[in-house]
mmCIF file of C-alpha atoms and ligand atoms in Angstrom:
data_model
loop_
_atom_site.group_PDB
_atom_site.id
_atom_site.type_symbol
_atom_site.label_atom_id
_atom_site.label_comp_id
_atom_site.label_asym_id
_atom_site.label_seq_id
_atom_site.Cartn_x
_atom_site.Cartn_y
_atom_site.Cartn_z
ATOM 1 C CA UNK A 284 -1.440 -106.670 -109.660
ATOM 2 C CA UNK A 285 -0.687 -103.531 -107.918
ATOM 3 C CA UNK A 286 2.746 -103.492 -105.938
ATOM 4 C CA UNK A 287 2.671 -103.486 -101.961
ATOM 5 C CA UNK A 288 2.580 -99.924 -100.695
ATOM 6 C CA UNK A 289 6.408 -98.791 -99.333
ATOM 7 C CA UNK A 290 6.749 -97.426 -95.642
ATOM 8 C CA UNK A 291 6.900 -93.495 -95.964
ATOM 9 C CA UNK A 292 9.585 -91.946 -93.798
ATOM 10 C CA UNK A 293 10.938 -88.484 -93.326
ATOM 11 C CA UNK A 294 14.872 -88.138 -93.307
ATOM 12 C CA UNK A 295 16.009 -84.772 -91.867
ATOM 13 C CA UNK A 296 19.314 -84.887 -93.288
ATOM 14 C CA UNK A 297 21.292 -86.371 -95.778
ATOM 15 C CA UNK A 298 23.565 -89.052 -93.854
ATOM 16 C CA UNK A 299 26.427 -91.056 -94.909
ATOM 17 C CA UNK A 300 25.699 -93.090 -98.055
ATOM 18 C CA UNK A 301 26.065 -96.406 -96.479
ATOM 19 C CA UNK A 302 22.582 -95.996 -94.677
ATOM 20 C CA UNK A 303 20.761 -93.002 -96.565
ATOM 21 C CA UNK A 304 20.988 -95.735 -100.454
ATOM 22 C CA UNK A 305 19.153 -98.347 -98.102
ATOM 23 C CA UNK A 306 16.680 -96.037 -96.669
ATOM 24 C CA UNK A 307 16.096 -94.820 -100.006
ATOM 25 C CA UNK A 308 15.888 -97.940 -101.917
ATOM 26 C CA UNK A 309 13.863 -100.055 -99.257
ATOM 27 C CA UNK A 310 11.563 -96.727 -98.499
ATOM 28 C CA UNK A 311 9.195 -94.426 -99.851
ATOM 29 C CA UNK A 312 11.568 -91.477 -98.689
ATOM 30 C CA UNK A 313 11.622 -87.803 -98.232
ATOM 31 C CA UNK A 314 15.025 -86.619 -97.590
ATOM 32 C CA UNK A 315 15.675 -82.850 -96.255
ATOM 33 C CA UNK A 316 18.585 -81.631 -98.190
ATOM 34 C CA UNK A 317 18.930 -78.635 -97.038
ATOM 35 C CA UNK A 318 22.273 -78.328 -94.545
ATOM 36 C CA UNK A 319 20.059 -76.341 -92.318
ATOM 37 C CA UNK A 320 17.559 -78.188 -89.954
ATOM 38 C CA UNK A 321 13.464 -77.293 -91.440
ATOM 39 C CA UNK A 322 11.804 -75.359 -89.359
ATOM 40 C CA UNK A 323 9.190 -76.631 -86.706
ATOM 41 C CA UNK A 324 6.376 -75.643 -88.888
ATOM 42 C CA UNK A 325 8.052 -77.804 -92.034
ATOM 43 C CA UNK A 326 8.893 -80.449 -89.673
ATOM 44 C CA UNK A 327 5.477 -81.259 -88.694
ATOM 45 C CA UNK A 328 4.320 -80.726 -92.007
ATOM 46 C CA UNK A 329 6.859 -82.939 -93.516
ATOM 47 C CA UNK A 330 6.419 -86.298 -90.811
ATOM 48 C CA UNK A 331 2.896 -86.124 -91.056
ATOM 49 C CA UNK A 332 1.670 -89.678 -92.599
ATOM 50 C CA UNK A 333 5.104 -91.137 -92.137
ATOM 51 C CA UNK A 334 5.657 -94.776 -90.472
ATOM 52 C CA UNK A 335 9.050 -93.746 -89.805
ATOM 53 C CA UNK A 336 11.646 -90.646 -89.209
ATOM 54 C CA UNK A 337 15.145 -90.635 -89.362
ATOM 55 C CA UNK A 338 15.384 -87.671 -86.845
ATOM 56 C CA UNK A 339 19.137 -85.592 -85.810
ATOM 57 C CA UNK A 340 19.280 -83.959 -82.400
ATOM 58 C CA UNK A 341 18.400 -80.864 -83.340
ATOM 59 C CA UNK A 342 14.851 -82.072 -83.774
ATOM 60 C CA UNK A 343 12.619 -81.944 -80.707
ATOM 61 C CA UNK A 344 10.879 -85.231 -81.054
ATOM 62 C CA UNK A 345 7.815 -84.929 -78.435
ATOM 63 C CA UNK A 346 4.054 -85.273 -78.405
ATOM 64 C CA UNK A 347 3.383 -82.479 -80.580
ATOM 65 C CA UNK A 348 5.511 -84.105 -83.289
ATOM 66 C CA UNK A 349 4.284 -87.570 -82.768
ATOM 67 C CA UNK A 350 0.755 -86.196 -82.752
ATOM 68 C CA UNK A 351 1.676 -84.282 -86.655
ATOM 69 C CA UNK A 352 2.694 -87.583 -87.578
ATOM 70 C CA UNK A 353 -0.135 -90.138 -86.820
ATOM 71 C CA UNK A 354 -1.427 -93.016 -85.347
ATOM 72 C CA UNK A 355 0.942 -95.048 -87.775
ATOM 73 C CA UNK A 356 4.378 -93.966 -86.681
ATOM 74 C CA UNK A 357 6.382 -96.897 -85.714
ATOM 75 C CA UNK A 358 9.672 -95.924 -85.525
ATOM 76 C CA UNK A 359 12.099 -92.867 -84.440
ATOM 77 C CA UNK A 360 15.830 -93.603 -85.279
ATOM 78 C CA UNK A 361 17.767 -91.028 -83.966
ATOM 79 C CA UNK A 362 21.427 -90.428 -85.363
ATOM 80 C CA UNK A 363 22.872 -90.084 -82.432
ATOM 81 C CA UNK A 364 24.186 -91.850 -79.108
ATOM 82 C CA UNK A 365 22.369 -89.211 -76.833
ATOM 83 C CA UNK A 366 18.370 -89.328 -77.390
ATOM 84 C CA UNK A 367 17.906 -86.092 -74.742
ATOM 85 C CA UNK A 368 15.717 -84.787 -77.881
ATOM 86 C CA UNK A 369 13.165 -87.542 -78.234
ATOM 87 C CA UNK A 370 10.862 -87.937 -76.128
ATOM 88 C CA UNK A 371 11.084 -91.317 -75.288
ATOM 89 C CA UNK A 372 8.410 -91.904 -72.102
ATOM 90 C CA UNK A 373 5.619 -90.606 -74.664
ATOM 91 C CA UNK A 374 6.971 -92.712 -77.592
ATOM 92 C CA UNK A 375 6.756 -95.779 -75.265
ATOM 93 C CA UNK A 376 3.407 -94.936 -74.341
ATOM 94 C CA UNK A 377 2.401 -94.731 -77.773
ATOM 95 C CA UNK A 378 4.160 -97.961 -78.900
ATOM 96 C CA UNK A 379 7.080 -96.301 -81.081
ATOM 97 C CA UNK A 380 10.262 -97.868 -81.235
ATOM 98 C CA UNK A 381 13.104 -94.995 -80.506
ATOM 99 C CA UNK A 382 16.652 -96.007 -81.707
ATOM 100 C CA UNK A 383 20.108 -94.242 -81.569
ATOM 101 C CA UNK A 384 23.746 -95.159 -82.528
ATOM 102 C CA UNK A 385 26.179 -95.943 -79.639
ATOM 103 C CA UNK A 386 29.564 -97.455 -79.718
ATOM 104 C CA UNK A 387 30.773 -96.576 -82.930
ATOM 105 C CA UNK A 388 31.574 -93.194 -81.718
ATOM 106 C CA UNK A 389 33.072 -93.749 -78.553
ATOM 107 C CA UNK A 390 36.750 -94.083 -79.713
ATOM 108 C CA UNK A 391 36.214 -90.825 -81.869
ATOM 109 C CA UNK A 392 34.611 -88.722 -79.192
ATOM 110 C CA UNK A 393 37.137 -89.949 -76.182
ATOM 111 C CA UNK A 394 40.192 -88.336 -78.786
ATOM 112 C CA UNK A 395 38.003 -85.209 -78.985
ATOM 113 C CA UNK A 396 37.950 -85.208 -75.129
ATOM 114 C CA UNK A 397 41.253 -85.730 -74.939
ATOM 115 C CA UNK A 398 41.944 -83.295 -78.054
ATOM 116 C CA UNK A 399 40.425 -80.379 -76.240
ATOM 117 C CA UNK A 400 42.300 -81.194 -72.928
ATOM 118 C CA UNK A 401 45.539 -80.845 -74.446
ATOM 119 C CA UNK A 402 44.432 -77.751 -76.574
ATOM 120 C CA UNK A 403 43.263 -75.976 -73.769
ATOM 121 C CA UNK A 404 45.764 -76.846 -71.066
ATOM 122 C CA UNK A 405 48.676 -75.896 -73.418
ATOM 123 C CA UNK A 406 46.469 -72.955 -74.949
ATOM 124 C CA UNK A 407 46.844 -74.453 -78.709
ATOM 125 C CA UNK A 408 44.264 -72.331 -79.934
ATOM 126 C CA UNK A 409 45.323 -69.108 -77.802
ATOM 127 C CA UNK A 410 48.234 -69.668 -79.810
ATOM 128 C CA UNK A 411 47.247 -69.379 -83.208
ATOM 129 C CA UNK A 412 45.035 -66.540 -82.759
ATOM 130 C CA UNK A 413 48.133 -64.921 -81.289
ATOM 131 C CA UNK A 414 50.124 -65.725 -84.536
ATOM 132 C CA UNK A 415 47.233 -64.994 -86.605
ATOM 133 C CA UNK A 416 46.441 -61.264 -85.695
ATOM 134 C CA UNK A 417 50.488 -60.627 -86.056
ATOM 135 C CA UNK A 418 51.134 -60.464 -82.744
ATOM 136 C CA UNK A 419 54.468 -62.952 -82.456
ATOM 137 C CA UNK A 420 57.362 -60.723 -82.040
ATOM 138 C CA UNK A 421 59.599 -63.043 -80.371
ATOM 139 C CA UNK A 422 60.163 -66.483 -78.533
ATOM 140 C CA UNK A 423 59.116 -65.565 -74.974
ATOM 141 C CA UNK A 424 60.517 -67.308 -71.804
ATOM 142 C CA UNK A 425 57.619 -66.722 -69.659
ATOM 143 C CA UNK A 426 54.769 -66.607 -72.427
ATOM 144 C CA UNK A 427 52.240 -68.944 -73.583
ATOM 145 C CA UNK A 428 52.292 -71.189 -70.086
ATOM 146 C CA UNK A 429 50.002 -73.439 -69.616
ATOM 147 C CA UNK A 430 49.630 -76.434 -67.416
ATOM 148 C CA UNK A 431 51.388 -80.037 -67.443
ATOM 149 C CA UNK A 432 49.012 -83.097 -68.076
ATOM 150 C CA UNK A 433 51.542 -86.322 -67.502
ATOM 151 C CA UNK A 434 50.737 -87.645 -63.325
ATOM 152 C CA UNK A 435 47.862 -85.114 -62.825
ATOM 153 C CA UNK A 436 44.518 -86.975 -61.873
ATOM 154 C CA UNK A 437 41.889 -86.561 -64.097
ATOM 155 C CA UNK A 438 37.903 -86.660 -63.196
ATOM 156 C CA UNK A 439 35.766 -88.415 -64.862
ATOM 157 C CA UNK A 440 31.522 -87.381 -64.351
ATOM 158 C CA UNK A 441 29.939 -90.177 -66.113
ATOM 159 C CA UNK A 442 32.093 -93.236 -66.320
ATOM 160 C CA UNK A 443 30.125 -95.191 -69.321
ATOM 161 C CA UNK A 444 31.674 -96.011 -72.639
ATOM 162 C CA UNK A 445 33.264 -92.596 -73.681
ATOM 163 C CA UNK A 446 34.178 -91.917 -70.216
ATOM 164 C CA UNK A 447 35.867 -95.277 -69.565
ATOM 165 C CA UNK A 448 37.616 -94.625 -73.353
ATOM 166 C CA UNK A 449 39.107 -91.487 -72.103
ATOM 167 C CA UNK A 450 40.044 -92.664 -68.444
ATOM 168 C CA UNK A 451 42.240 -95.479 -70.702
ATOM 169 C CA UNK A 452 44.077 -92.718 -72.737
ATOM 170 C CA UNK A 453 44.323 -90.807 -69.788
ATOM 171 C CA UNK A 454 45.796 -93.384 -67.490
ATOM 172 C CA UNK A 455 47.892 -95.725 -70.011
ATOM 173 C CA UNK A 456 49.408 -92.454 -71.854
ATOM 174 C CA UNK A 457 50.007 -89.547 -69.402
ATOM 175 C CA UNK A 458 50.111 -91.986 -66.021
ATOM 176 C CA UNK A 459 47.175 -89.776 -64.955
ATOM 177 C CA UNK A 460 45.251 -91.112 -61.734
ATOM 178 C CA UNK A 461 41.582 -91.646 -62.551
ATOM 179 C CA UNK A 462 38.382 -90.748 -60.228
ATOM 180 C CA UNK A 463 35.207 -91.204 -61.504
ATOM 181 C CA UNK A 464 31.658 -90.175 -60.648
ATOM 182 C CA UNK A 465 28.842 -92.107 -61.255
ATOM 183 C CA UNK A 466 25.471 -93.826 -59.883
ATOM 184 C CA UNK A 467 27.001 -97.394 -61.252
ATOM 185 C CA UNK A 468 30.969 -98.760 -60.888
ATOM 186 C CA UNK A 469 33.173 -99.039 -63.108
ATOM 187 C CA UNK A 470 34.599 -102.213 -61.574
ATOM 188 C CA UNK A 471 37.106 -102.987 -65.248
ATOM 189 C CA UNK A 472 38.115 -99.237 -64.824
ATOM 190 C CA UNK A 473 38.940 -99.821 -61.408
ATOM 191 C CA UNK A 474 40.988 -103.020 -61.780
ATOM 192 C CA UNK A 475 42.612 -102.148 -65.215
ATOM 193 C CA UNK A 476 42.954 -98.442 -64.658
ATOM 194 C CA UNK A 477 43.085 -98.231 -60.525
ATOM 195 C CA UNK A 478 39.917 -95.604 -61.334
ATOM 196 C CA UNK A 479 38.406 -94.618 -57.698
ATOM 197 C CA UNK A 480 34.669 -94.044 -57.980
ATOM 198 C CA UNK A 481 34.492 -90.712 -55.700
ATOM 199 C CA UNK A 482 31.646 -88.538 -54.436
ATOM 200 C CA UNK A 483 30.946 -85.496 -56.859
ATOM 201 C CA UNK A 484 32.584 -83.075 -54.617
ATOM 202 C CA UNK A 485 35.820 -84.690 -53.964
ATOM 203 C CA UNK A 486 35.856 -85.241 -57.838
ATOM 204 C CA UNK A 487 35.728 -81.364 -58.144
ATOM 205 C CA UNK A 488 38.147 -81.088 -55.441
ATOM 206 C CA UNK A 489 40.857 -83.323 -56.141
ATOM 207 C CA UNK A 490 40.742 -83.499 -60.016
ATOM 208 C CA UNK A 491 43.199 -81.252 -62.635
ATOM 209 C CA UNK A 492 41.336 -81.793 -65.519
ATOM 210 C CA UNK A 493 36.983 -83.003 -65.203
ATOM 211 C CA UNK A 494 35.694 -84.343 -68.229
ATOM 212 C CA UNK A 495 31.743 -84.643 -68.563
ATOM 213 C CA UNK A 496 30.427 -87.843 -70.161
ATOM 214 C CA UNK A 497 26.791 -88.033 -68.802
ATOM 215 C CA UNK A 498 23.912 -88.076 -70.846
ATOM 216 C CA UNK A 499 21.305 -84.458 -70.149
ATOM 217 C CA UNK A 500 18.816 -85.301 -67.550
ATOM 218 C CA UNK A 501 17.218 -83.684 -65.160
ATOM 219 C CA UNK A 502 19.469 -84.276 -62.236
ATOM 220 C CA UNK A 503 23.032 -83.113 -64.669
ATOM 221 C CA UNK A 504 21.307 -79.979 -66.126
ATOM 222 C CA UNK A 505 23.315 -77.529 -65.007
ATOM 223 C CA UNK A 506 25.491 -79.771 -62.708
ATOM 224 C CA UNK A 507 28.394 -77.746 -63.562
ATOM 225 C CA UNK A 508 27.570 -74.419 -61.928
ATOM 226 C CA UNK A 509 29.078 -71.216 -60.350
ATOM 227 C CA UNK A 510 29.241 -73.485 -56.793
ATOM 228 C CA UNK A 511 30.682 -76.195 -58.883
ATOM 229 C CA UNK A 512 33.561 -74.218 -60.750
ATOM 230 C CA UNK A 513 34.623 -72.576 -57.471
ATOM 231 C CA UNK A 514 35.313 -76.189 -55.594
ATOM 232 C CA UNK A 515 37.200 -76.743 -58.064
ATOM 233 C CA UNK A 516 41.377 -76.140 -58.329
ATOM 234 C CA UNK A 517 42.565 -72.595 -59.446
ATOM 235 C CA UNK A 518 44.475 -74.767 -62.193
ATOM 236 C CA UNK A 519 41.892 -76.880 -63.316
ATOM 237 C CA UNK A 520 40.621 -77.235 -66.668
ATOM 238 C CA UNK A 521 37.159 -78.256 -67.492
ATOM 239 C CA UNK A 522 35.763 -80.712 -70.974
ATOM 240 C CA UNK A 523 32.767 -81.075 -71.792
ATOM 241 C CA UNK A 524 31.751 -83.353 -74.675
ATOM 242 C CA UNK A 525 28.334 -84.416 -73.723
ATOM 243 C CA UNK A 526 25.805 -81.861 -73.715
ATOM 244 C CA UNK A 527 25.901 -77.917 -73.244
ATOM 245 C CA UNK A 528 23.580 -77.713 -70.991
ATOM 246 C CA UNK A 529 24.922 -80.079 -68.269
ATOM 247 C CA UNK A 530 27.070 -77.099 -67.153
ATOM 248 C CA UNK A 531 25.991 -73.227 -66.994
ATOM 249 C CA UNK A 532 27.392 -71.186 -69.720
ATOM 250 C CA UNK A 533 27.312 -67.665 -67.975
ATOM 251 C CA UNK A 534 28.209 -69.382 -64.901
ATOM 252 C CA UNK A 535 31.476 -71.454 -66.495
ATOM 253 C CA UNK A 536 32.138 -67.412 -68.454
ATOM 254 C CA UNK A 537 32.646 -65.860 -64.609
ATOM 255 C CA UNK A 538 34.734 -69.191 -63.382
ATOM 256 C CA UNK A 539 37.189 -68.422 -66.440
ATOM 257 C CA UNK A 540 37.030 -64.827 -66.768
ATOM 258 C CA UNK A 541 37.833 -64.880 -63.083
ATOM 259 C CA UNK A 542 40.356 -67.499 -62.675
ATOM 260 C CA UNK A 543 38.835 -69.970 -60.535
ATOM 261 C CA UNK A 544 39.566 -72.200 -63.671
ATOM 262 C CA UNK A 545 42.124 -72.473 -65.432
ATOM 263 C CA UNK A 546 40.931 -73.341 -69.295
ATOM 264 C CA UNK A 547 37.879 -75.200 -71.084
ATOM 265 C CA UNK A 548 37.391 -77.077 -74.008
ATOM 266 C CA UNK A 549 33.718 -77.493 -75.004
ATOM 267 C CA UNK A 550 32.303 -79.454 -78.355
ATOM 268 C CA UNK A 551 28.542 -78.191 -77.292
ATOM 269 C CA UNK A 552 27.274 -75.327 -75.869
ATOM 270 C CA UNK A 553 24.129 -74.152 -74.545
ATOM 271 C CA UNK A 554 22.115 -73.227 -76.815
ATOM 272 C CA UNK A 555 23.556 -75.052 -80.037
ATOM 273 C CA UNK A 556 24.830 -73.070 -82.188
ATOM 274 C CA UNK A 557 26.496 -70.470 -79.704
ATOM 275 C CA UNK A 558 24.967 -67.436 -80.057
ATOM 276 C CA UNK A 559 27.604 -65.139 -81.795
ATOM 277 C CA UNK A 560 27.680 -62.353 -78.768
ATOM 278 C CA UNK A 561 28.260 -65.399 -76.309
ATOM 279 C CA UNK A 562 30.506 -63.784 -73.670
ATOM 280 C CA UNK A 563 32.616 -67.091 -73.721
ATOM 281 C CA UNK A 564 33.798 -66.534 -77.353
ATOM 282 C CA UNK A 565 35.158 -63.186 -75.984
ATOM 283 C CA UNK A 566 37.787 -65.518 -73.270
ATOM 284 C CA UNK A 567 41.492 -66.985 -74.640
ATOM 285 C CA UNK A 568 41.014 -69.584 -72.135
ATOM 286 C CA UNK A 569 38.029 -71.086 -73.534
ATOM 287 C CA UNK A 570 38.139 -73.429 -77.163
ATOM 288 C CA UNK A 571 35.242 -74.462 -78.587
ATOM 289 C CA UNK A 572 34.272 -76.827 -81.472
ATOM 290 C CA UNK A 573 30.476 -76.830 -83.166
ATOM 291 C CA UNK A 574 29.744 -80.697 -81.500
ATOM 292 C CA UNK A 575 31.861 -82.399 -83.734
ATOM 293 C CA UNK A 576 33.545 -85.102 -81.428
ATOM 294 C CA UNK A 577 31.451 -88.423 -83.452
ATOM 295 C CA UNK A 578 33.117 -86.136 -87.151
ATOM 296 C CA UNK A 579 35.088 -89.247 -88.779
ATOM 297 C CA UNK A 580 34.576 -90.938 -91.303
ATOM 298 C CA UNK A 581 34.375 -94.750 -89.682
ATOM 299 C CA UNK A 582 31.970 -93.059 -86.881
ATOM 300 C CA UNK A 583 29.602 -91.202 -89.341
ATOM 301 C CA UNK A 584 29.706 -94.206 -91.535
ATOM 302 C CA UNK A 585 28.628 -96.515 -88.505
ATOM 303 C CA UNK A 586 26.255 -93.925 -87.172
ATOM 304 C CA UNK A 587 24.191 -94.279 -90.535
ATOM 305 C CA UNK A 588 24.466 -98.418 -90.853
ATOM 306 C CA UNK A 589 22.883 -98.497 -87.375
ATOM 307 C CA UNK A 590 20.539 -95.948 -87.944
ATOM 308 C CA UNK A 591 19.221 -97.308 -91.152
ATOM 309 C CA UNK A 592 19.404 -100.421 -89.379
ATOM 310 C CA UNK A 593 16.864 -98.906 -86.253
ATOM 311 C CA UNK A 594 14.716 -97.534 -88.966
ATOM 312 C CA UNK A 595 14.004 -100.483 -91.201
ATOM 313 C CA UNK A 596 13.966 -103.126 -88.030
ATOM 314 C CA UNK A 597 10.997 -101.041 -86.861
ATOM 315 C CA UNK A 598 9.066 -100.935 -89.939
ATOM 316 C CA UNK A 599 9.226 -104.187 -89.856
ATOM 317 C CA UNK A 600 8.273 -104.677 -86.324
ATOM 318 C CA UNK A 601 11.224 -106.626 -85.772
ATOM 319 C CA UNK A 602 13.564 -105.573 -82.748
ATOM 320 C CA UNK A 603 15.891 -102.661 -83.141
ATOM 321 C CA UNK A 604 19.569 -103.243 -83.087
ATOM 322 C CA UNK A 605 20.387 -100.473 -80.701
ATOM 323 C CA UNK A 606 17.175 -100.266 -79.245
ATOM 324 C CA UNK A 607 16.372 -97.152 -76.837
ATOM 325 C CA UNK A 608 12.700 -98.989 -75.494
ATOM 326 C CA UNK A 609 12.426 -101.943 -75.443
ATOM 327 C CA UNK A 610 10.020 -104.030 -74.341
HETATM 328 C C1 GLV B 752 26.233 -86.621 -80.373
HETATM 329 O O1 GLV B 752 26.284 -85.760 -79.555
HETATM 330 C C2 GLV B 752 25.571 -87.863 -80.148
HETATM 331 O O2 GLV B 752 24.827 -87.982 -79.156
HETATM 332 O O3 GLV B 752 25.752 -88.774 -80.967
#
């Protein structure tokens, strides 16, 4: 008797162990091993028959894709908390099940937050490229300033689980008072923390440091522009951890080349990868990591247990554990 066919799926990177061995034993699976992304044209090529797709957010997952893949596609598990790269209306339309990975990365990208705050408010990285290029001479009374984080009131646009994580660090360790901006409350933030949900442009007004934790949607693209940076304080410095293209890059490059801010710290950018003649790269005041705030290994390792969860839940037709659509 001939075996039951397996589900084909299309991995587009290797993940952690702990979900890529049950992918590949429970699957018929095609895993891209390549560290680079395939292109669009091997993307399409690659999904095409598939019942499922482990998909990264560099992949643009939209009609076009689910078209190259079939009738049969059940299932899109994204690894990821943010799903701005699937196209989820059109996947409900078409009865996929779209999945991602929250939680287990909150804690993890919450210290990154907080990681670039301090970095860039006491110019950590300024520092090193100073030491670096053999430029320390001498301990210097009035070098290297940068600004004080313990009582200062820190912003918070997007008060869900990674905002709320750094609002607690922010507020327990430094005594920092904590607005917020967001459509819902916050109402444990506000009793635990004293949080005050505020309107966008007293945020920008009021806060020292404004940390972005909103997902990329049509009303945040480009929240953070040249009208935003100047409403801000001269001494401000602005995080973003979400996604690059919630604030304007050439717009953010004129508010710190000018001083109207003080500092950023940035784990994405718009476009992702940077482009290497990105006039921000140029600016001291400005540290940037490659998106790497959900890089540990208990966060990577729960990213790919959910994700192989998603994907084998919805092969199954059985509900996803961190379910994007449902019903
Ligand atoms: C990373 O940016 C994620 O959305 O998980």
């Amino acid at each position: 008797m001939s075996e039951p066919s397996r589900s084909r799926v299309f991995v587009t990177r290797v993940i952690p162990a702990l979900g890529l061995d049950r992918i590949t034993s429970a699957c018929d699976a095609d895993v891209w091993r390549d560290p680079l992304p395939p292109s669009r044209e091997v993307l399409l090529a690659k999904v095409a028959g598939c019942d499922g797709v482990l998909s990264l957010l560099s992949e643009q997952i939209d009609a076009q894709f689910m078209d190259a893949a079939g009738p049969q596609l059940k299932v899109i598990s994204n690894f990821a908390v943010g799903f701005n790269n699937v196209d989820v209306a059109e996947a409900t339309r078409r009865g996929i099940r779209v999945g991602n990975t929250p939680d287990v990365l909150t804690e993890a990208t919450a210290d990154m937050a907080f990681g670039l705050l301090l970095a860039a408010s006491r110019r950590i990285v300024e520092g090193q490229d100073y030491i670096r290029s053999g430029r320390w001479k001498t301990w210097e009374p009035l070098g290297h300033i940068g600004v004080d984080l313990p009582g200062k009131t820190i912003g918070i646009v997007g008060m869900g689980r990674i905002g709320h994580a750094l609002a607690r660090r922010c507020h327990g360790g430094w005594g920092m008072r904590v607005l917020y901006h967001d459509r819902l409350r916050d109402l444990e933030a506000e009793r635990k923390l004293s949080a005050e949900p505020v309107e966008f442009d007293d945020l920008l007004a009021q806060s020292d440091f404004i940390s972005v934790h909103t997902d990329l949607n049509e009303s945040t693209r480009g929240l953070f522009d040249r009208a935003a940076f100047r409403k801000m304080k001269p001494t401000a410095v602005f995080i973003n951890t979400a996604r690059g293209p919630i604030h304007h890059q050439l717009d953010l490059y004129h508010a710190l080349r000018d001083s109207e801010i003080f500092a950023a710290g940035l784990d994405v950018t718009d476009p992702e990868p940077i482009a290497s003649d990105d006039p921000l790269l140029t600016l001291p005041n400005c540290v940037i990591a490659p998106h790497v705030a959900s890089a540990t290994i208990s966060s990577r390792n729960g990213m790919a247990e959910i994700a192989a969860d998603n994907l084998l839940a919805g092969l199954n037709d059985e509900p996803l554990r961190c379910w994007v659509n449902p019903g």
